[in-house]
Amino acid sequence: MTKIFITDYIETPDIEQEVFGKEVEIICLNEEQEENFPESISEADAVLVWHAKITELTIKRLKKCKAIVRYGVGYDNVEFQCAREYGIPFANTPAYGVHEVADTAISLILTLVRKVSNYN
């Protein structure tokens, strides 16, 4: 059975399970400190990460991993060049939250210009 590890805390991986199907086992570590990742991470076929740092400490343990994917636009918390050296592809989601960030920025600008926050 394919095993996908999610490093960071999420309540339940319902969406991920629906996308990957029943033939995939999703293991939630609920851990952001890679030194606390369990030995079982070496069984990962893929690792999904949000805030946790992924360095060579973890990458060298991923013997059968086919991908490391970051939830989000950045890649500063994953040593992706190290992953490449170990033959593990890295991907992120560069378009994640783009519209939401733009909407929030415009809303905050309007709040300041219209002095709406003075009435709060």
PDB file of C-alpha atoms in Angstrom:
ATOM      1  CA  MET A   1       0.000   0.000   0.000  1.00  0.00           C
ATOM      2  CA  THR A   2       1.234   3.485  -0.866  1.00  0.00           C
ATOM      3  CA  LYS A   3       2.032   5.590   2.213  1.00  0.00           C
ATOM      4  CA  ILE A   4       1.836   9.369   2.212  1.00  0.00           C
ATOM      5  CA  PHE A   5       3.104  11.194   5.279  1.00  0.00           C
ATOM      6  CA  ILE A   6       1.811  14.645   6.222  1.00  0.00           C
ATOM      7  CA  THR A   7       4.255  16.321   8.584  1.00  0.00           C
ATOM      8  CA  ASP A   8       2.262  19.232   9.985  1.00  0.00           C
ATOM      9  CA  TYR A   9      -0.877  19.223  12.075  1.00  0.00           C
ATOM     10  CA  ILE A  10      -4.158  18.870  10.265  1.00  0.00           C
ATOM     11  CA  GLU A  11      -7.348  17.713  11.956  1.00  0.00           C
ATOM     12  CA  THR A  12      -8.327  15.022   9.494  1.00  0.00           C
ATOM     13  CA  PRO A  13      -6.935  14.413   6.008  1.00  0.00           C
ATOM     14  CA  ASP A  14     -10.400  13.968   4.474  1.00  0.00           C
ATOM     15  CA  ILE A  15      -9.684  15.939   1.305  1.00  0.00           C
ATOM     16  CA  GLU A  16      -6.343  14.233   0.769  1.00  0.00           C
ATOM     17  CA  GLN A  17      -7.893  10.802   1.333  1.00  0.00           C
ATOM     18  CA  GLU A  18     -10.651  11.566  -1.166  1.00  0.00           C
ATOM     19  CA  VAL A  19      -8.111  12.711  -3.761  1.00  0.00           C
ATOM     20  CA  PHE A  20      -5.700   9.796  -3.291  1.00  0.00           C
ATOM     21  CA  GLY A  21      -8.327   7.101  -2.782  1.00  0.00           C
ATOM     22  CA  LYS A  22      -8.652   4.155  -0.441  1.00  0.00           C
ATOM     23  CA  GLU A  23      -5.576   2.369  -1.766  1.00  0.00           C
ATOM     24  CA  VAL A  24      -3.373   5.061  -0.182  1.00  0.00           C
ATOM     25  CA  GLU A  25      -2.625   5.197   3.535  1.00  0.00           C
ATOM     26  CA  ILE A  26      -2.226   8.727   4.866  1.00  0.00           C
ATOM     27  CA  ILE A  27      -0.168   9.095   8.027  1.00  0.00           C
ATOM     28  CA  CYS A  28      -0.428  12.420   9.873  1.00  0.00           C
ATOM     29  CA  LEU A  29       2.614  13.105  12.016  1.00  0.00           C
ATOM     30  CA  ASN A  30       1.248  16.336  13.546  1.00  0.00           C
ATOM     31  CA  GLU A  31       4.838  17.428  14.009  1.00  0.00           C
ATOM     32  CA  GLU A  32       6.804  20.443  12.781  1.00  0.00           C
ATOM     33  CA  GLN A  33      10.170  19.503  14.310  1.00  0.00           C
ATOM     34  CA  GLU A  34      11.890  17.067  11.992  1.00  0.00           C
ATOM     35  CA  GLU A  35      14.056  15.670  14.776  1.00  0.00           C
ATOM     36  CA  ASN A  36      10.798  14.323  16.232  1.00  0.00           C
ATOM     37  CA  PHE A  37       9.684  12.551  13.045  1.00  0.00           C
ATOM     38  CA  PRO A  38       9.268   8.826  13.733  1.00  0.00           C
ATOM     39  CA  GLU A  39      11.473   6.161  12.163  1.00  0.00           C
ATOM     40  CA  SER A  40       8.459   5.075  10.124  1.00  0.00           C
ATOM     41  CA  ILE A  41       8.903   8.132   7.882  1.00  0.00           C
ATOM     42  CA  SER A  42      11.465   6.018   6.034  1.00  0.00           C
ATOM     43  CA  GLU A  43       8.473   4.073   4.639  1.00  0.00           C
ATOM     44  CA  ALA A  44       7.029   7.184   2.957  1.00  0.00           C
ATOM     45  CA  ASP A  45       6.238   7.035  -0.739  1.00  0.00           C
ATOM     46  CA  ALA A  46       5.570  10.789  -0.575  1.00  0.00           C
ATOM     47  CA  VAL A  47       5.805  13.542   2.035  1.00  0.00           C
ATOM     48  CA  LEU A  48       3.469  16.530   2.222  1.00  0.00           C
ATOM     49  CA  VAL A  49       4.823  19.438   4.244  1.00  0.00           C
ATOM     50  CA  TRP A  50       3.581  22.876   5.241  1.00  0.00           C
ATOM     51  CA  HIS A  51       5.649  24.566   7.959  1.00  0.00           C
ATOM     52  CA  ALA A  52       8.027  21.806   9.023  1.00  0.00           C
ATOM     53  CA  LYS A  53      11.648  22.043   7.960  1.00  0.00           C
ATOM     54  CA  ILE A  54      12.839  19.186   5.790  1.00  0.00           C
ATOM     55  CA  THR A  55      16.629  18.934   5.700  1.00  0.00           C
ATOM     56  CA  GLU A  56      19.106  16.188   4.939  1.00  0.00           C
ATOM     57  CA  LEU A  57      18.357  14.790   8.405  1.00  0.00           C
ATOM     58  CA  THR A  58      14.995  13.627   7.049  1.00  0.00           C
ATOM     59  CA  ILE A  59      15.759  13.383   3.337  1.00  0.00           C
ATOM     60  CA  LYS A  60      18.458  10.733   3.781  1.00  0.00           C
ATOM     61  CA  ARG A  61      15.902   8.560   5.622  1.00  0.00           C
ATOM     62  CA  LEU A  62      13.398   8.668   2.739  1.00  0.00           C
ATOM     63  CA  LYS A  63      14.648   5.542   0.964  1.00  0.00           C
ATOM     64  CA  LYS A  64      11.555   4.917  -1.180  1.00  0.00           C
ATOM     65  CA  CYS A  65      10.143   8.444  -1.403  1.00  0.00           C
ATOM     66  CA  LYS A  66       8.995   9.535  -4.854  1.00  0.00           C
ATOM     67  CA  ALA A  67       8.104  13.155  -4.027  1.00  0.00           C
ATOM     68  CA  ILE A  68       8.211  15.896  -1.417  1.00  0.00           C
ATOM     69  CA  VAL A  69       5.397  18.406  -1.906  1.00  0.00           C
ATOM     70  CA  ARG A  70       4.977  21.655  -0.014  1.00  0.00           C
ATOM     71  CA  TYR A  71       1.506  22.992   0.708  1.00  0.00           C
ATOM     72  CA  GLY A  72       2.044  26.619  -0.320  1.00  0.00           C
ATOM     73  CA  VAL A  73       4.097  28.917  -2.489  1.00  0.00           C
ATOM     74  CA  GLY A  74       7.485  28.875  -0.801  1.00  0.00           C
ATOM     75  CA  TYR A  75      10.309  26.399  -0.640  1.00  0.00           C
ATOM     76  CA  ASP A  76      12.572  27.921   2.010  1.00  0.00           C
ATOM     77  CA  ASN A  77      11.772  25.206   4.556  1.00  0.00           C
ATOM     78  CA  VAL A  78      12.719  22.295   2.282  1.00  0.00           C
ATOM     79  CA  GLU A  79      16.283  21.608   1.182  1.00  0.00           C
ATOM     80  CA  PHE A  80      15.073  20.853  -2.339  1.00  0.00           C
ATOM     81  CA  GLN A  81      18.578  20.695  -3.809  1.00  0.00           C
ATOM     82  CA  CYS A  82      19.465  18.037  -1.248  1.00  0.00           C
ATOM     83  CA  ALA A  83      16.292  16.155  -2.177  1.00  0.00           C
ATOM     84  CA  ARG A  84      17.370  16.306  -5.820  1.00  0.00           C
ATOM     85  CA  GLU A  85      20.757  14.832  -4.910  1.00  0.00           C
ATOM     86  CA  TYR A  86      18.921  11.913  -3.305  1.00  0.00           C
ATOM     87  CA  GLY A  87      16.748  11.545  -6.414  1.00  0.00           C
ATOM     88  CA  ILE A  88      13.561  12.853  -4.801  1.00  0.00           C
ATOM     89  CA  PRO A  89      11.565  15.404  -6.822  1.00  0.00           C
ATOM     90  CA  PHE A  90      10.279  18.482  -4.986  1.00  0.00           C
ATOM     91  CA  ALA A  91       7.185  20.509  -5.840  1.00  0.00           C
ATOM     92  CA  ASN A  92       5.209  23.339  -4.309  1.00  0.00           C
ATOM     93  CA  THR A  93       1.921  25.043  -5.148  1.00  0.00           C
ATOM     94  CA  PRO A  94       2.958  28.441  -6.540  1.00  0.00           C
ATOM     95  CA  ALA A  95      -0.577  29.697  -7.203  1.00  0.00           C
ATOM     96  CA  TYR A  96      -1.866  28.825  -3.710  1.00  0.00           C
ATOM     97  CA  GLY A  97      -3.771  31.704  -2.093  1.00  0.00           C
ATOM     98  CA  VAL A  98      -2.805  34.342  -4.676  1.00  0.00           C
ATOM     99  CA  HIS A  99      -6.317  35.763  -5.022  1.00  0.00           C
ATOM    100  CA  GLU A 100      -6.973  35.634  -1.284  1.00  0.00           C
ATOM    101  CA  VAL A 101      -3.802  37.599  -0.548  1.00  0.00           C
ATOM    102  CA  ALA A 102      -4.690  40.195  -3.186  1.00  0.00           C
ATOM    103  CA  ASP A 103      -8.246  40.536  -1.835  1.00  0.00           C
ATOM    104  CA  THR A 104      -6.968  40.983   1.716  1.00  0.00           C
ATOM    105  CA  ALA A 105      -4.372  43.562   0.659  1.00  0.00           C
ATOM    106  CA  ILE A 106      -6.964  45.671  -1.174  1.00  0.00           C
ATOM    107  CA  SER A 107      -9.383  45.361   1.767  1.00  0.00           C
ATOM    108  CA  LEU A 108      -6.722  46.551   4.206  1.00  0.00           C
ATOM    109  CA  ILE A 109      -5.815  49.480   1.944  1.00  0.00           C
ATOM    110  CA  LEU A 110      -9.479  50.521   1.765  1.00  0.00           C
ATOM    111  CA  THR A 111      -9.782  50.141   5.552  1.00  0.00           C
ATOM    112  CA  LEU A 112      -6.889  52.560   6.034  1.00  0.00           C
ATOM    113  CA  VAL A 113      -8.029  55.038   3.378  1.00  0.00           C
ATOM    114  CA  ARG A 114     -11.635  55.102   4.637  1.00  0.00           C
ATOM    115  CA  LYS A 115     -10.463  55.061   8.289  1.00  0.00           C
ATOM    116  CA  VAL A 116     -12.849  52.212   9.045  1.00  0.00           C
ATOM    117  CA  SER A 117     -10.567  50.919  11.790  1.00  0.00           C
ATOM    118  CA  ASN A 118     -11.137  54.148  13.762  1.00  0.00           C
ATOM    119  CA  TYR A 119     -14.674  52.944  14.485  1.00  0.00           C
ATOM    120  CA  ASN A 120     -13.661  49.550  15.801  1.00  0.00           C
TER     121      ASN A 120
END
